[in-house]
Amino acid sequence: MRFLRQSMIGLFLASATLGLLAFAVWLVGSAVSERMADDPKGPPARERVFAVNVVLAKAEDIAPTVETFGEVQSRRLLELRAPGGGRVVELADGFEDGGAARAGQVLVRLDTADAQSVFDRAGSDVADARAEGRDADRGLALARDELAAATEQAELRIRALERQRDLQERGVGTATAVETAELAASAARQAVLTRRQAEAQAEARVDQAATRLARAEIAQAEAQRRLDDLTLTAPFDGTLASTNVVVGRLVSANERLAELIDPNDLEVSFRVSTAQYARLLDDQGQLMKAEVTATLDVAGVDLQATGKISRASAAAGEGATGRLIFAALNDSAGFKPGDFVSVRVQEPVLPGVVRLPASAVDARNTVLVLAEGDRLEAAEVDVLRRQGDDVIVRGDIAKREVVEARSPLLGAGIAVKPLRATDAPPPQEPEMVELTDERRAKLVAFIEANNRMPEDAKARVLARLAEPKVPAKMVARIEGRMGG
């Protein structure tokens, strides 16, 4: 009993202790909360002002350009194929890949022995046909003379018959004489018919001889063509490529021997989107002869060639999108068929438009312009073209300052500090480097060994490399092509 009483007293004291401890914790927490809830007095908050770069929007007439990539190709490309089989007996000097050929120059000559024999036999057939024709003409002349003689004899027989009949009527002649004259006249008329038939046969022989001569001459002309085809000549000035024949080799009919390319008549083919193609059409729906500039990067020097659009492909192409356009190039020195170039096509002029950085326009086609008090204001624009890092827009923002780059912190009503281009530091000069003699010699040797670079461009690069200081960008581009 005593044990139970003491246990209850101990349990009560422990419960009271825990309750007092929880109350103390509550009092401390309440005091801390009230202290933290007190509003300390501090300086008033100030509006944040952002520094932004602004540009002046100028309305002007701009001719947009379409930038794409294309491939240079020759407008005249001829495959030299063997018209017949045979052995190669002669090749032109310089018949190799890259060799030059002149118009009318003999490039390949095959063995002509068999073709010459066929031509000679055809000539003999022509001679026989002509002899047959002359014989037929002589036979026709004789047949006509015989017909004339038979006709004359028949006329004499008829006159003799008439005399016998006249004598019989006067009682002088006899019936026997008249019958004899009639038989002679009938025989003469029969002879005339026979001679006419001989004349017709002679005329048919003449026609057959003429036909035989025509066939023989056709066969001779065909043999002459086959003989001439064994000699391949260059139809125009050009450069040889893909040559795969040597003297003594047997070639088969229609085998490709080489390609003849005209390096002076080049064009560039490039593909544009359907929307870009639509902007190159005139009011009648015809493709405009727009100006085109092709650029080729060659060892630190950009080769450029200008031209005009000549035509568009008739079909879009299987598995391809957009439109394929061709442009003829002018003054394309240094370009070769197969070069991969960048192409810029000039579109028609857009009047009264503004060029802005692409970062100034957001996804909703709005820009931030500077209003009174150096605060920002939103303005809507129509994006017409995207030109690299710039956009061409049209809107009511002419002669107003526009924020160059949008930011999530910027918006309408925000106070800013405008930074204008006039406040920017002057542009730095291109970085120049001094070359060591060994490094300079390597660069000069690489440029001199580059056969694809035109002589005038090579001279300009060598002149720059000879200077004490050379642009670092040029050196980097040349060494990048050297693989160093």
XYZ file of C-alpha atoms in Angstrom:
484
model
C 0.000 0.000 0.000
C 2.841 2.312 0.935
C 4.604 1.445 -2.321
C 1.556 2.375 -4.364
C 1.233 5.739 -2.625
C 4.866 6.683 -3.251
C 4.603 5.677 -6.917
C 1.599 7.939 -7.429
C 3.358 10.877 -5.769
C 6.419 10.423 -8.032
C 4.264 10.257 -11.171
C 2.487 13.478 -10.158
C 5.751 15.351 -9.602
C 7.101 14.244 -12.989
C 3.931 15.392 -14.790
C 4.079 18.778 -13.086
C 7.738 19.205 -14.054
C 7.003 18.490 -17.748
C 4.090 20.912 -17.727
C 6.195 23.719 -16.263
C 8.941 23.038 -18.822
C 6.441 23.230 -21.733
C 5.051 26.502 -20.381
C 8.547 27.973 -20.202
C 9.217 27.001 -23.823
C 5.962 28.678 -24.876
C 6.851 31.874 -23.067
C 10.281 32.062 -24.738
C 8.806 31.407 -28.208
C 6.159 34.071 -27.753
C 8.749 36.608 -26.743
C 10.933 35.843 -29.785
C 7.929 36.091 -32.151
C 6.878 39.435 -30.746
C 10.454 40.716 -31.081
C 10.696 39.602 -34.696
C 7.263 41.032 -35.499
C 8.317 44.504 -34.517
C 8.823 46.756 -37.653
C 12.292 48.189 -37.454
C 12.607 51.688 -38.775
C 14.971 52.010 -41.774
C 15.594 54.180 -44.859
C 12.737 54.320 -47.479
C 13.052 52.011 -50.581
C 14.257 53.624 -53.869
C 13.202 52.720 -57.458
C 15.746 50.621 -59.301
C 17.074 52.088 -62.549
C 18.564 49.777 -65.242
C 21.217 50.793 -67.759
C 20.237 49.754 -71.295
C 21.746 50.205 -74.747
C 19.453 52.061 -77.142
C 19.586 52.666 -80.898
C 17.821 55.271 -82.968
C 15.215 53.803 -85.321
C 15.695 55.273 -88.808
C 13.170 54.718 -91.578
C 14.959 53.973 -94.848
C 14.730 51.985 -98.063
C 16.464 48.631 -97.566
C 17.087 45.835 -100.071
C 16.998 42.573 -98.072
C 19.279 39.696 -98.958
C 18.656 35.959 -98.869
C 21.664 34.045 -97.563
C 22.057 30.380 -98.418
C 24.611 27.882 -99.700
C 25.068 26.522 -103.198
C 27.300 24.538 -105.498
C 29.200 25.828 -108.507
C 28.766 23.843 -111.707
C 29.551 24.268 -115.367
C 26.780 25.061 -117.808
C 28.585 23.011 -120.467
C 29.639 19.534 -119.359
C 30.280 16.910 -122.047
C 30.929 13.214 -121.485
C 33.366 11.856 -124.053
C 32.204 8.330 -124.912
C 33.470 5.833 -127.467
C 30.855 5.460 -130.252
C 32.210 2.009 -131.050
C 34.625 -0.571 -129.726
C 38.259 -0.626 -130.691
C 41.836 -0.033 -129.653
C 43.096 3.432 -128.730
C 45.920 4.362 -131.105
C 46.352 8.079 -130.362
C 45.778 10.495 -127.480
C 46.161 14.252 -127.489
C 49.037 15.848 -125.595
C 47.806 16.702 -122.125
C 44.983 14.171 -122.182
C 44.845 13.927 -118.390
C 42.802 15.151 -115.498
C 43.039 18.944 -115.570
C 44.466 19.130 -119.088
C 43.341 21.922 -121.396
C 41.587 21.202 -124.687
C 40.916 23.539 -127.622
C 37.900 23.515 -129.869
C 38.504 21.180 -132.831
C 41.498 19.450 -131.225
C 41.745 15.677 -131.706
C 41.518 14.125 -128.245
C 41.196 10.363 -128.863
C 41.665 8.321 -132.018
C 40.647 4.641 -132.225
C 41.885 2.018 -134.675
C 40.177 2.701 -138.026
C 41.202 -0.435 -139.976
C 37.852 -2.234 -139.832
C 35.838 0.941 -140.346
C 38.064 1.900 -143.299
C 37.423 -1.515 -144.915
C 33.684 -1.051 -144.523
C 33.948 2.403 -146.042
C 35.983 1.100 -148.988
C 33.419 -1.641 -149.669
C 30.662 0.939 -149.536
C 32.625 3.006 -152.069
C 32.863 -0.001 -154.376
C 29.117 -0.527 -154.114
C 28.575 3.106 -155.042
C 30.828 2.701 -158.093
C 28.921 -0.435 -159.174
C 25.605 1.377 -158.716
C 26.804 4.295 -160.827
C 28.020 1.931 -163.570
C 24.661 0.177 -163.501
C 22.969 3.554 -163.822
C 25.046 4.485 -166.858
C 24.303 1.087 -168.470
C 20.594 1.569 -167.779
C 20.714 5.012 -169.372
C 22.362 3.592 -172.483
C 19.798 0.773 -172.642
C 16.976 3.289 -172.338
C 18.437 5.356 -175.179
C 18.681 2.265 -177.416
C 15.154 1.198 -176.517
C 13.849 4.613 -177.494
C 15.747 4.503 -180.814
C 14.352 1.036 -181.564
C 10.848 2.287 -180.695
C 11.320 5.191 -183.067
C 12.492 2.848 -185.867
C 9.568 0.463 -185.247
C 7.133 3.373 -185.268
C 8.562 4.635 -188.529
C 8.355 1.167 -190.101
C 4.751 0.795 -188.899
C 3.867 4.099 -190.554
C 5.395 2.873 -193.811
C 3.429 -0.377 -193.626
C 0.216 1.563 -192.994
C 0.836 3.795 -196.026
C 1.535 0.687 -198.152
C -1.758 -0.817 -196.986
C -3.583 2.340 -197.974
C -2.008 2.259 -201.457
C -3.098 -1.383 -201.959
C -6.624 -0.533 -200.920
C -6.652 2.415 -203.285
C -5.423 0.222 -206.134
C -8.065 -2.389 -205.307
C -10.782 0.240 -205.431
C -9.580 1.319 -208.907
C -9.564 -2.316 -210.020
C -5.824 -2.527 -210.415
C -4.845 -4.288 -207.200
C -5.774 -7.720 -205.936
C -7.252 -8.920 -202.644
C -4.163 -10.997 -201.995
C -1.937 -7.925 -202.098
C -4.271 -6.063 -199.715
C -4.216 -8.970 -197.237
C -0.471 -9.137 -197.426
C -0.225 -5.381 -196.720
C -2.647 -5.722 -193.794
C -0.585 -8.534 -192.279
C 2.590 -6.470 -192.666
C 0.935 -3.419 -191.032
C -0.344 -5.571 -188.147
C 3.119 -7.027 -187.636
C 4.609 -3.520 -187.634
C 2.102 -2.358 -184.977
C 2.962 -5.421 -182.894
C 6.642 -4.550 -183.183
C 5.865 -1.035 -181.932
C 4.133 -2.481 -178.838
C 7.117 -4.735 -178.223
C 9.501 -1.779 -178.438
C 7.313 0.241 -176.063
C 7.457 -2.597 -173.575
C 11.233 -2.707 -173.942
C 11.341 1.078 -173.349
C 9.248 0.666 -170.173
C 11.597 -2.054 -168.939
C 14.571 0.177 -169.689
C 12.978 3.043 -167.726
C 12.290 0.681 -164.790
C 15.929 -0.419 -164.942
C 17.005 3.238 -164.764
C 14.805 3.788 -161.692
C 16.161 0.656 -160.037
C 19.697 1.793 -160.752
C 18.962 5.176 -159.181
C 17.500 3.482 -156.100
C 20.496 1.173 -155.856
C 22.834 4.168 -156.128
C 20.933 6.024 -153.384
C 21.169 2.996 -151.079
C 24.853 2.606 -151.807
C 25.487 6.305 -151.093
C 23.545 6.033 -147.810
C 25.638 3.035 -146.807
C 28.790 4.923 -147.772
C 27.717 7.976 -145.717
C 26.977 5.737 -142.739
C 30.364 4.090 -143.091
C 31.960 7.548 -143.305
C 30.193 8.631 -140.091
C 31.350 5.485 -138.292
C 34.849 6.134 -139.519
C 34.736 9.757 -138.382
C 33.272 8.781 -134.989
C 36.421 6.844 -134.202
C 38.150 10.221 -133.873
C 36.915 12.269 -130.892
C 37.442 16.027 -131.144
C 36.735 18.788 -128.636
C 33.613 20.760 -129.610
C 34.572 23.726 -127.375
C 37.446 25.008 -125.264
C 37.512 23.354 -121.881
C 39.300 21.298 -119.249
C 39.473 17.515 -119.135
C 38.387 15.559 -116.080
C 37.908 11.911 -115.057
C 40.211 10.584 -117.774
C 40.591 6.783 -117.687
C 42.182 5.712 -120.986
C 45.710 5.170 -122.310
C 47.161 4.323 -125.708
C 46.720 0.645 -126.583
C 43.706 0.031 -124.402
C 40.644 -1.732 -125.822
C 37.455 0.217 -125.213
C 33.880 -0.908 -125.657
C 31.037 0.918 -127.350
C 29.599 3.846 -125.327
C 32.345 3.595 -122.709
C 33.083 6.900 -120.975
C 36.614 8.048 -121.680
C 36.664 11.477 -120.025
C 34.659 14.613 -119.274
C 35.105 17.987 -120.947
C 34.156 20.939 -118.747
C 33.943 24.575 -119.775
C 35.519 26.440 -116.808
C 34.536 29.875 -118.125
C 30.780 29.270 -118.302
C 29.870 28.629 -114.680
C 26.658 28.863 -112.713
C 25.688 28.299 -109.098
C 22.712 26.246 -107.969
C 21.179 26.952 -104.575
C 17.991 26.092 -102.733
C 15.694 28.573 -100.986
C 12.492 28.132 -99.029
C 9.124 28.466 -100.703
C 8.485 31.760 -98.900
C 11.808 33.184 -100.094
C 11.081 31.965 -103.617
C 7.705 33.722 -103.566
C 9.431 37.008 -102.707
C 11.599 36.667 -105.821
C 8.585 36.611 -108.186
C 7.363 39.683 -110.045
C 3.774 40.804 -110.600
C 3.353 38.345 -113.482
C 4.588 35.429 -111.378
C 7.905 35.191 -113.257
C 11.251 34.741 -111.526
C 13.118 38.038 -111.353
C 16.680 38.372 -112.639
C 17.933 39.323 -109.178
C 21.583 40.034 -108.431
C 23.522 37.139 -106.871
C 26.892 37.141 -105.105
C 28.783 33.865 -104.576
C 31.601 33.820 -102.008
C 34.310 31.167 -101.625
C 36.712 31.159 -98.686
C 40.190 30.255 -99.970
C 43.087 30.356 -97.491
C 42.108 33.590 -95.803
C 40.916 35.351 -98.973
C 37.266 35.506 -99.978
C 36.775 34.945 -103.711
C 33.620 36.586 -104.973
C 31.704 36.329 -108.210
C 28.568 38.192 -109.170
C 25.780 37.082 -111.441
C 22.058 37.047 -112.058
C 19.345 34.477 -111.578
C 18.733 32.674 -114.850
C 16.093 30.039 -114.112
C 14.488 27.766 -111.537
C 14.153 24.007 -111.520
C 10.933 22.670 -113.024
C 10.277 20.358 -110.050
C 10.889 20.650 -106.336
C 12.770 17.351 -106.239
C 11.981 14.094 -104.524
C 12.482 14.334 -100.778
C 13.514 18.009 -101.004
C 11.827 21.183 -99.828
C 11.802 24.688 -101.213
C 12.904 25.609 -104.715
C 16.135 25.024 -106.619
C 17.388 28.157 -108.414
C 20.248 28.615 -110.886
C 22.261 31.796 -111.419
C 24.834 32.474 -114.150
C 28.138 33.832 -112.816
C 30.268 36.611 -114.296
C 34.020 37.045 -113.763
C 34.261 33.740 -111.881
C 38.070 33.592 -111.773
C 39.276 31.058 -109.233
C 36.000 29.130 -109.059
C 35.817 25.476 -110.086
C 32.853 23.165 -110.673
C 31.987 21.455 -107.400
C 32.944 24.367 -105.120
C 30.646 24.802 -102.122
C 29.971 28.533 -101.787
C 27.818 30.888 -99.796
C 25.229 32.744 -101.868
C 23.547 36.094 -101.250
C 20.518 37.046 -103.344
C 19.316 40.637 -103.365
C 15.547 41.031 -102.986
C 13.447 44.000 -104.138
C 13.764 47.198 -102.087
C 11.441 47.609 -99.081
C 10.538 51.304 -98.635
C 10.209 52.980 -95.251
C 11.459 50.139 -93.033
C 13.724 50.039 -89.954
C 16.698 47.777 -89.303
C 17.052 46.678 -85.654
C 19.056 44.061 -83.745
C 17.211 40.749 -83.566
C 17.442 40.849 -79.732
C 15.278 44.001 -79.672
C 12.107 42.149 -80.772
C 10.364 39.618 -78.546
C 8.145 36.679 -79.477
C 5.054 38.927 -79.597
C 6.703 41.245 -82.163
C 6.984 44.163 -79.728
C 9.906 46.437 -78.927
C 10.665 48.720 -75.976
C 11.057 52.372 -76.879
C 12.273 55.224 -74.706
C 9.465 57.552 -73.555
C 9.421 60.765 -71.487
C 11.290 60.638 -68.211
C 13.550 57.849 -69.506
C 10.853 55.263 -68.997
C 10.153 52.355 -71.326
C 7.097 51.964 -73.507
C 6.020 48.930 -75.568
C 5.388 49.339 -79.304
C 4.192 46.770 -81.846
C 6.073 46.187 -85.117
C 5.744 43.896 -88.148
C 8.808 41.711 -88.704
C 9.405 41.599 -92.476
C 12.819 39.937 -92.784
C 15.521 38.404 -90.619
C 19.014 39.279 -91.795
C 21.570 37.426 -89.697
C 21.668 39.160 -86.285
C 19.325 41.915 -87.481
C 15.653 42.170 -88.357
C 13.855 44.480 -90.760
C 10.602 45.771 -89.266
C 7.858 48.240 -90.110
C 6.019 50.176 -87.435
C 5.388 53.558 -85.824
C 8.826 53.772 -84.211
C 10.691 56.032 -86.652
C 13.010 58.565 -84.977
C 12.540 56.899 -81.578
C 15.161 55.182 -79.459
C 14.722 51.414 -79.134
C 16.266 49.078 -76.550
C 18.869 46.883 -78.262
C 18.428 43.756 -76.117
C 15.297 42.637 -74.269
C 15.602 41.289 -70.717
C 13.111 39.723 -68.252
C 13.830 42.686 -65.947
C 12.700 45.215 -68.542
C 9.137 46.130 -69.335
C 6.742 48.994 -69.938
C 7.039 51.733 -67.284
C 10.513 50.735 -66.060
C 12.924 53.639 -65.512
C 16.213 53.164 -67.357
C 19.488 54.926 -67.985
C 19.995 54.974 -71.794
C 23.451 54.215 -73.189
C 23.815 55.498 -76.716
C 26.285 54.517 -79.424
C 27.854 57.963 -79.267
C 28.929 57.213 -75.713
C 30.688 53.971 -76.689
C 34.495 53.824 -76.928
C 36.005 54.032 -80.432
C 36.360 50.698 -82.246
C 39.651 48.927 -81.789
C 42.006 48.334 -84.650
C 42.336 44.736 -85.864
C 44.853 42.760 -83.902
C 48.247 42.507 -85.606
C 50.964 39.962 -84.886
C 54.654 39.744 -85.688
C 55.726 36.554 -87.413
C 58.958 34.705 -86.990
C 60.973 33.928 -90.103
C 60.147 30.214 -89.870
C 56.437 30.802 -89.409
C 56.343 33.360 -92.227
C 58.164 30.972 -94.561
C 55.616 28.194 -93.867
C 52.705 30.513 -94.624
C 54.310 31.811 -97.831
C 55.085 28.261 -99.020
C 51.496 27.176 -98.413
C 50.077 30.125 -100.365
C 52.475 29.624 -103.276
C 51.576 25.917 -103.460
C 47.840 26.631 -103.545
C 46.858 26.138 -107.192
C 43.175 26.923 -106.635
C 43.852 30.535 -105.627
C 43.850 33.110 -108.454
C 47.100 34.887 -109.141
C 45.808 38.335 -108.130
C 44.462 37.042 -104.798
C 47.690 35.133 -104.198
C 49.682 38.301 -104.832
C 47.593 40.256 -102.312
C 48.047 37.613 -99.599
C 51.789 37.363 -100.211
C 52.071 41.154 -100.026
C 50.332 41.187 -96.637
C 52.547 38.375 -95.365
C 55.635 40.342 -96.387
C 54.702 43.212 -94.038
C 56.276 43.411 -90.549
C 52.903 42.915 -88.873
C 50.156 40.703 -90.266
C 46.465 40.592 -89.215
C 46.004 37.829 -86.651
C 42.691 36.813 -88.234
C 44.353 36.153 -91.598
C 47.126 34.103 -89.990
C 44.597 32.027 -88.057
C 42.554 31.290 -91.179
C 45.602 30.243 -93.202
C 46.967 28.044 -90.433
C 43.530 26.509 -90.001
C 43.618 25.400 -93.626
C 47.158 24.126 -93.181
C 45.957 21.886 -90.382
C 48.342 23.488 -87.878
